[in-house]
Amino acid sequence: MENLIQSLTERVKQAASNNTPLAIHGGNSKSFYGGAIRGDALDLRAYTGIIDYEPKELVLTVRAGTPLQEIETALEAAGQMLPFEPPYYADTATIGGTVATGLSGPRRPYTGAVRDFVLGTRIINGKGEDLSFGGRVIKNVAGYDVSRLMTGAMGTLGVLLDISFKVLPKPTDEITLRFEMDEATAIQRFNEWAGKPLPISATSWHQGVAMVRLSGAAAGVKAAREKLGGEAVADAQAFWRDLRDHRAPFFEDAEPLRRLSVPSTTSPLSLDLPQWIEWGGALRWVKGAADVKVLREKIASVGGHATLFRHGDKSVGVFHPLAPVLAKIHVNLKAAFDPDNILNPGRMDNFS
Amino acid sequence: MQTNLADWIKDTPEGREADSILRKCVHCGFCLATCPTYNLLGDELDSPRGRIYLMKQMLEGEAVTEKTQLHLDRCLTCRSCESTCPSGVQYGRLVDIGRELVEKKVGRSVAEGTQRGVLKRALPRTGLFSAALALGRIMKPVLPKALAAKIPVKRTPGAWPAPRHARNMLVLQGCVQPAIDPDINAATARVLDRVGVSLIAVPSAGCCGSLPQHLGDAEAAHVLIKRNIDAWWTYIEAGAEAVVVTASGCGTMVAEYGHALRNDPVYAAKAAKISALFRDVSQVVAAEQERLSPLLRASTPPSRVAFHSPCTLQHGLKIRGVVEGLLRDAGFELTAVPDGHLCCGSAGTYSILQPELSKQLRGNKIAALTSGSPAVIASANVACMAHLESGLDGKVPVRHWIEMLDEQLAAS
Amino acid sequence: MNAGLLADFSRITPALNVITDHERLRPFETDAFISHRAVPMCAILPEDETQVAAILASCSARGVPVVTRGAGTGISGGAIPSEDGVLLVLTRMNHIGKVDHQARTATVGPGVRNLAVSDAAAAHNLFYAPDPSSQLICSIGGNVAENSGGVHCLKYGLTTHNVLQVRLVLSGGESMTLGSRALDAAGYDLMAVVTGSEGMLGLVTEVVVKLTPVPEHVETLLAAFPSVTDAANAVGRIIGAGVVPAALEMMDKMVIEACEKFMSAGFPLDAEALLLIELDGVREEVADQLVRVEQVLNDCHAQEIRRAKSDAEREKLWKARKGAFAALATIRPDYYTIDGTIPRRCLPDVLARYTQLAEEYRMLVANVFHAGDGNLHPCIFYDATVPGEMERSEELGGKMLEICVEVGGTITGEHGVGVEKLRQMCVQFREAELATFHAIKAAFDPAGILNPGKGVPSLKRCAEWGGMHVREGKMPRADIPRF
């Protein structure tokens, strides 16, 4: 593996000296996401495998090219999990892409996001330097938190090599409850419930139906179910997996799909577009044609940001534009890590 | 903290004491959280840790000016910081030493000096304060409202039972209390009489000495302390069980008589004995609770009470929850009082010398005390009581808790 | 004092509280890392973001260093002033803004005390989770700067997991909002970079924190062990049993005695090590965990297990734990607290090595630490009046931290680098990594005026120290995967 790292660093150095962009990829399961891809492919799939996993430590260290499937299987065997319930979108998904895109699944509002569980990273920066930040320990404040900065940076700041995560025991019992209620009521209930000590692990609302997943020890789940009411859903696992991976019919057509990240208490957006709400109200998927400018303004006015997630016209920008003073810091950071702008240029398209 | 005291102080008794206190401080800053002036002003220099540092500098030989003096003046000496300090720093002792040294090194302007001098000399003299107060009462209707509010309503003392029990205790009359509320000690005498203890007030004893002490004049304080010791000594030799104090502010001073005169060749032992015999009235009553309880419970249930625990009681004497327990036992319903550890702003002469801060603290305290809609506010220190009354406009009466027990007993 | 700068300040507002005299500046010369001190050129207590921005603009225009300070409770010296600089004290920016119970957020000034946030949220049955030992007084701004942890962060996370949005003023005076009240924000995760940046990237003038529902049920257990190794084993096995306690703290004999002596916590005095374990959550869940934990404790030779029977008993145990450091001051006048983190499996081994080192240095070392997340806080006792003792304690502390790096851990779990651990930064990081940190700093603070000389050592200083630690750019024991 050290030879592989050597050759990867060489590739990056060469690209830097020739000024030729690199398009970093793993399983290409999320290549639809983010700004347009350009440059020579830099495939990380050969850089694979679990480096260190000791369940008692609650810490897992893996190579970026490791398939997500392989990791989750290993964790499952020890009764543990990646607490952010990473979306796959395709079976080929790798952990590197999961961290680079920074996307989390239905459990996110209740246990945390990818960035919350990333403890350390080893990366190659745009100069071809092999660098390590953070650690394999749960608490670490030495130096700036570069590892979390890598999360969701779309590979624009460095090629991810190794990543350490904090993992958690997997709840032994799970149950999903179904409620019929309108959008406004669902948003209100989700927020009320989140303010109470209940073992909620996922929420969804779509077309007048709210779904709530409870996870934990059997007795706790049972007690919470009695408090909440609703009717139990059979085969709920498939429901949450399809939502997580956008395999539900709602997500399957070619309409532009937008990811609206808003404060959870934001009242119904009334956009007149088909919508699916999760994350207790904090994540709202809408699809169909929309005036981007108007939409962005509206979402910004409630304190959120809008992303064109899939399909549609990327020329107006995928990510929500940044305020000039913020964009300036982004430009500076990009230059600090990748002075020749060769790592995934343009994948994060809201500053330049 | 590491210290390096200057030659002029390091080998004196004060220097040694200050050094040992400073060495205990680890500069953790916990004391800031519960300091009333830090809460109001948000400035390190108005916190215990900041003042400790200012005093340390002076003791280490650096120049000291009225700037340090100002921050020491702003300290209420409530000793809330001592309750919070995890390292056992005796801030109250240190600030006494610090103030006295600053007083000597910096001095006072003529106006300030006169004001402090008057307070120091006049207040301890019961008669003078009474006369001034009496004059104020007569003039109250024609005085401006702000000033009128400062003059407390006079309460007439009830009967003081004649000594009839074998067990007897002395009570400190004090200086201000007899003028403001002479019934507190009388009520104490009546309550103790019911449980078989006679309470004796010796007329030649007076001010406990805390007023000059906290104004940085230890010498004047010592004169008063010695006078009290002389007044009490024959009774103590005759077997008085305790020296009871009904104002917790005075109590903290009497508890420290032994320390104050520890280097006095004549009075050291006597002073130590007085401190050993000192009891806050709550401690005396709590010790007799078994006999008292049945007498109290005989009457109808009384009203809702908010108890204001004086700093001198909870931080100075570290008596916490005792009065509350006695009131509950007597059937009173205690309302919740947020931030109960904070000072009301009375703090001896503070309300006169630092009127602005004092008023803010009083406002906050009254808001906290009345938040549970009590029918009565009870306290354990006459100065706090007068101070709170002056801000309440008669909306809620303020009583010494012993008077409330006394009324319960009378009704039963 | 720089006259031009003073004139600038007086133009901001006449009411600006600027301290320039030595007498009043000295109390600001150190935080809670008292072995290091520096009297600043001046100290300012601004009241709002506008004042902060104007002060920074003047300072950057004139190239004057700025150090920010909250309550001054840091123990790595992060708030120690620059002698030629301005100290910005943010304790007056202590306004608690909106507590939004529906959204479970609170908007607070940087000078607000950590515990005051929980107090303000208590009426809604919510609390602010990070709880450093100094939570009574440490400020939220300082918590953000240090990415503070606390005893409950095994389950509830560090500051970085509990802060949603901040207002940040850059050294040039430009203000911006980072993060969001939503669950993520557009662009890079700058919140992650700023949290724990020790005041070197910008000044935080407002913080939106996440509030957590107060757990329905809490159980606190105290388990006494005949040896440190038994206690350490129990820690790993509790977590191995699928239980993530809200807190899992360990104390060794010396700490037990100090807490007992000073705070009468009711700790068993015949034990070599104590574990303080807190389980919280849904009542039934906690009951289930309690059974599993008690089983593990018995299996690991616990000689005594006590369960707090009331909130008062629980508070008493925690009060003793949180006051432990200060209580230790009753053993010897001065102490130095170390803050390394190690993989938990190395606990018995590392603690044994610490004991050995302490013997070599002939110094008293007590251990009180967050065992659940492997965050060690060995406490070295010394007497500052004895020449050379302080230096020896620092040297010993440095060696202890280097052991942490060697076993794959880090030199600071939650106290920050400040001035204290600059030297060990050269052990943990290689030149190119340190250069990256400097580049990040320059991306935010091109003028380089914010908290200079803290957090990240200059490459030159590392080279000067380097002979001891870094050989040909390689780490000692390079075979151990380190990041």
Short mmCIF file of C-alpha atoms in Angstrom, two decimals, chain A residues 51-58 61-62 80 102 108-109 113 115-117 120-122 125 129-146 148-149 151-154 156-157 162-164 166 168-169 172 187-188 190-199 215-217 219-221 223-224 227 259 261-265 279-280 282-283 303-305 319-322 325-326 328-334 336-337 348 350-351, chain C residues 100-104 124-126 146-147 149-150 153-155 157-158 160-161 168 170 174-178 180-193 195-198 200-201 210 213-216 236-237 239-240 242-244 281-282 284-285 288 292 339 341-346 370 372-373 375 377 408-417 425 428-430 432-434 436-444 455-456 481-483:
data_model
loop_
_atom_site.label_atom_id
_atom_site.label_comp_id
_atom_site.label_asym_id
_atom_site.label_seq_id
_atom_site.Cartn_x
_atom_site.Cartn_y
_atom_site.Cartn_z
CA ILE A 51 -6.55 -0.62 8.58
CA ASP A 52 -7.63 -0.85 12.18
CA TYR A 53 -10.87 -1.68 13.88
CA GLU A 54 -11.14 -2.42 17.55
CA PRO A 55 -14.79 -2.43 18.62
CA LYS A 56 -13.91 -1.68 22.26
CA GLU A 57 -12.25 1.54 21.14
CA LEU A 58 -15.26 2.66 19.10
CA THR A 61 -9.63 3.42 10.43
CA VAL A 62 -10.05 2.65 6.75
CA GLN A 80 -21.73 -1.43 15.66
CA GLY A 102 -20.23 14.90 3.34
CA ARG A 108 -28.31 12.55 10.89
CA PRO A 109 -30.41 14.95 13.06
CA ALA A 113 -23.39 14.04 10.48
CA ARG A 115 -18.24 15.40 9.94
CA ASP A 116 -19.25 14.73 13.54
CA PHE A 117 -17.71 11.26 13.42
CA GLY A 120 -8.63 11.94 11.53
CA THR A 121 -7.54 11.91 7.91
CA ARG A 122 -4.44 11.25 5.91
CA ASN A 125 -2.64 17.90 -0.90
CA GLU A 129 2.45 16.11 0.08
CA ASP A 130 1.35 13.20 2.24
CA LEU A 131 -0.20 14.76 5.37
CA SER A 132 -1.94 13.48 8.47
CA PHE A 133 -4.35 15.42 10.66
CA GLY A 134 -6.52 14.62 13.63
CA GLY A 135 -6.11 11.18 15.15
CA ARG A 136 -7.51 7.81 16.03
CA VAL A 137 -8.69 9.03 19.37
CA ILE A 138 -12.06 10.45 20.24
CA LYS A 139 -10.81 13.77 21.54
CA ASN A 140 -8.15 15.76 19.79
CA VAL A 141 -7.66 19.49 19.55
CA ALA A 142 -4.04 19.67 18.38
CA GLY A 143 -3.88 21.96 15.36
CA TYR A 144 -6.79 23.15 13.24
CA ASP A 145 -9.46 20.58 12.51
CA VAL A 146 -8.40 19.77 8.95
CA ARG A 148 -13.57 17.90 9.39
CA LEU A 149 -12.66 20.53 6.81
CA THR A 151 -15.56 16.40 4.97
CA GLY A 152 -17.86 17.73 2.31
CA ALA A 153 -15.04 19.58 0.51
CA MET A 154 -15.74 17.51 -2.62
CA THR A 156 -11.08 20.04 -3.72
CA LEU A 157 -8.61 20.34 -0.84
CA ASP A 162 -7.03 7.11 5.30
CA ILE A 163 -9.95 8.13 7.45
CA SER A 164 -10.63 7.40 11.12
CA LYS A 166 -15.85 7.21 15.80
CA LEU A 168 -21.28 3.54 17.90
CA PRO A 169 -23.07 0.43 19.09
CA THR A 172 -30.75 -3.66 19.15
CA ILE A 187 -43.02 19.85 11.11
CA GLN A 188 -44.41 20.94 14.45
CA PHE A 190 -41.09 16.50 14.67
CA ASN A 191 -39.68 19.49 16.48
CA GLU A 192 -41.69 18.90 19.63
CA TRP A 193 -40.59 15.29 19.77
CA ALA A 194 -36.97 16.22 19.16
CA GLY A 195 -37.13 18.40 22.25
CA LYS A 196 -38.10 15.44 24.39
CA PRO A 197 -35.94 12.56 25.55
CA LEU A 198 -37.29 10.06 23.03
CA PRO A 199 -35.21 7.46 21.12
CA SER A 215 -34.17 2.83 17.90
CA GLY A 216 -32.72 1.50 21.11
CA ALA A 217 -33.16 -1.24 23.66
CA ALA A 219 -37.97 -1.76 26.50
CA GLY A 220 -37.12 1.84 25.63
CA VAL A 221 -38.50 1.57 22.13
CA ALA A 223 -42.19 2.72 26.02
CA ALA A 224 -41.62 5.47 23.44
CA LYS A 227 -46.09 7.62 24.23
CA ARG A 259 -31.83 19.68 -1.57
CA SER A 261 -31.34 22.56 4.02
CA VAL A 262 -33.30 24.80 6.40
CA PRO A 263 -33.78 25.32 10.14
CA SER A 264 -36.00 22.44 11.26
CA THR A 265 -38.77 24.71 12.49
CA TRP A 279 -34.42 15.26 9.23
CA GLY A 280 -37.22 16.47 11.48
CA ALA A 282 -34.42 20.36 8.44
CA LEU A 283 -34.08 18.73 5.02
CA GLY A 303 -31.55 30.83 7.12
CA GLY A 304 -30.95 27.85 4.85
CA HIS A 305 -29.22 26.98 1.61
CA PHE A 319 -24.25 25.02 -4.64
CA HIS A 320 -25.68 28.05 -2.92
CA PRO A 321 -23.56 31.14 -3.68
CA LEU A 322 -21.42 32.35 -0.79
CA VAL A 325 -16.27 37.68 2.50
CA LEU A 326 -16.84 33.93 2.89
CA LYS A 328 -12.66 35.04 -0.15
CA ILE A 329 -11.75 32.64 2.66
CA HIS A 330 -12.71 29.70 0.45
CA VAL A 331 -10.43 30.94 -2.30
CA ASN A 332 -7.60 31.40 0.17
CA LEU A 333 -8.07 27.94 1.65
CA LYS A 334 -8.21 26.30 -1.73
CA ALA A 336 -3.40 26.95 0.65
CA PHE A 337 -4.09 23.27 -0.01
CA MET A 348 -17.50 22.98 -5.47
CA ASN A 350 -19.92 28.47 -5.33
CA PHE A 351 -16.64 30.36 -5.18
CA ASP C 100 -35.68 28.93 20.92
CA HIS C 101 -37.11 25.85 22.57
CA GLN C 102 -38.89 24.67 19.44
CA ALA C 103 -35.68 24.69 17.40
CA ARG C 104 -33.59 23.73 20.45
CA HIS C 124 -37.74 24.07 28.64
CA ASN C 125 -36.13 20.91 29.93
CA LEU C 126 -33.16 21.46 27.62
CA GLU C 146 -10.65 25.66 22.60
CA ASN C 147 -13.25 23.18 21.32
CA GLY C 149 -14.98 18.93 26.00
CA GLY C 150 -16.01 17.84 29.44
CA CYS C 153 -18.56 14.37 25.78
CA LEU C 154 -18.17 10.63 25.24
CA LYS C 155 -21.88 10.61 24.51
CA GLY C 157 -19.67 15.37 21.87
CA LEU C 158 -17.33 18.32 22.10
CA THR C 160 -17.69 21.32 17.70
CA HIS C 161 -20.67 18.96 17.85
CA LEU C 168 -16.86 35.82 13.22
CA LEU C 170 -11.64 38.69 10.87
CA GLU C 174 -14.83 42.09 8.26
CA SER C 175 -17.74 40.28 9.91
CA MET C 176 -19.49 37.17 8.71
CA THR C 177 -21.79 34.37 9.69
CA LEU C 178 -20.37 30.85 9.67
CA SER C 180 -26.18 27.89 9.95
CA ARG C 181 -29.27 27.25 12.01
CA ALA C 182 -29.95 24.48 9.53
CA LEU C 183 -28.03 21.22 9.93
CA ASP C 184 -25.37 22.18 7.39
CA ALA C 185 -24.19 25.22 5.45
CA ALA C 186 -22.97 25.85 1.92
CA GLY C 187 -19.24 25.65 1.22
CA TYR C 188 -16.42 24.27 3.32
CA ASP C 189 -17.03 23.35 6.94
CA LEU C 190 -15.45 26.52 8.31
CA MET C 191 -17.21 26.01 11.63
CA ALA C 192 -15.00 22.97 12.13
CA VAL C 193 -11.85 24.97 11.44
CA THR C 195 -13.90 25.74 16.55
CA GLY C 196 -10.73 24.96 18.44
CA SER C 197 -8.65 27.52 16.56
CA GLU C 198 -7.57 29.20 19.81
CA MET C 200 -5.92 32.61 15.86
CA LEU C 201 -8.33 32.85 12.92
CA LYS C 210 -27.54 23.43 20.05
CA PRO C 213 -33.29 17.45 25.86
CA VAL C 214 -32.57 16.71 29.49
CA PRO C 215 -32.47 12.93 29.71
CA GLU C 216 -35.48 11.29 31.23
CA GLY C 236 -12.99 -1.08 27.77
CA ARG C 237 -15.41 -3.82 28.64
CA ILE C 239 -17.96 0.03 25.95
CA GLY C 240 -17.38 -3.40 24.44
CA GLY C 242 -22.44 -1.93 23.70
CA VAL C 243 -22.98 0.72 26.35
CA VAL C 244 -21.94 4.31 25.70
CA GLY C 281 -31.50 8.27 28.50
CA VAL C 282 -34.93 6.74 28.35
CA GLU C 284 -36.06 1.57 30.34
CA GLU C 285 -32.88 1.90 28.29
CA ASP C 288 -31.10 -2.24 30.73
CA ARG C 292 -24.93 -4.83 31.91
CA ASP C 339 -4.07 16.68 28.67
CA THR C 341 -5.46 11.38 24.64
CA ILE C 342 -4.58 7.77 23.90
CA PRO C 343 -6.35 4.79 22.37
CA ARG C 344 -8.20 3.35 25.32
CA ARG C 345 -6.61 -0.09 25.01
CA CYS C 346 -3.27 1.47 25.99
CA HIS C 370 -12.01 11.03 31.16
CA GLY C 372 -14.24 6.75 28.46
CA ASP C 373 -12.57 8.66 25.68
CA ASN C 375 -8.36 11.57 27.63
CA HIS C 377 -5.21 14.35 32.87
CA GLY C 408 -1.07 6.71 18.53
CA GLY C 409 -2.74 9.42 20.55
CA THR C 410 -2.54 13.18 20.71
CA ILE C 411 -0.93 15.86 22.84
CA THR C 412 -4.17 17.57 23.63
CA GLY C 413 -7.65 16.19 23.97
CA GLU C 414 -9.44 19.31 25.07
CA HIS C 415 -7.23 21.94 26.70
CA GLY C 416 -5.67 23.26 23.52
CA VAL C 417 -2.05 23.89 22.61
CA MET C 425 3.30 20.02 18.35
CA GLN C 428 3.01 15.22 16.68
CA PHE C 429 3.22 16.98 13.33
CA ARG C 430 5.73 17.03 10.50
CA ALA C 432 4.50 20.05 5.88
CA GLU C 433 1.59 19.58 8.27
CA LEU C 434 2.64 22.53 10.38
CA THR C 436 -0.52 23.65 6.29
CA PHE C 437 -1.66 25.04 9.62
CA HIS C 438 0.21 28.26 8.96
CA ALA C 439 -1.38 28.47 5.51
CA ILE C 440 -4.85 28.04 7.04
CA LYS C 441 -4.06 30.80 9.49
CA ALA C 442 -2.99 33.08 6.64
CA ALA C 443 -6.21 32.33 4.74
CA PHE C 444 -8.18 33.89 7.62
CA GLY C 455 -1.23 27.00 18.92
CA VAL C 456 1.11 26.25 16.07
CA PRO C 481 0.43 4.37 12.40
CA ARG C 482 0.03 7.75 13.88
CA PHE C 483 -2.62 9.96 12.40
#
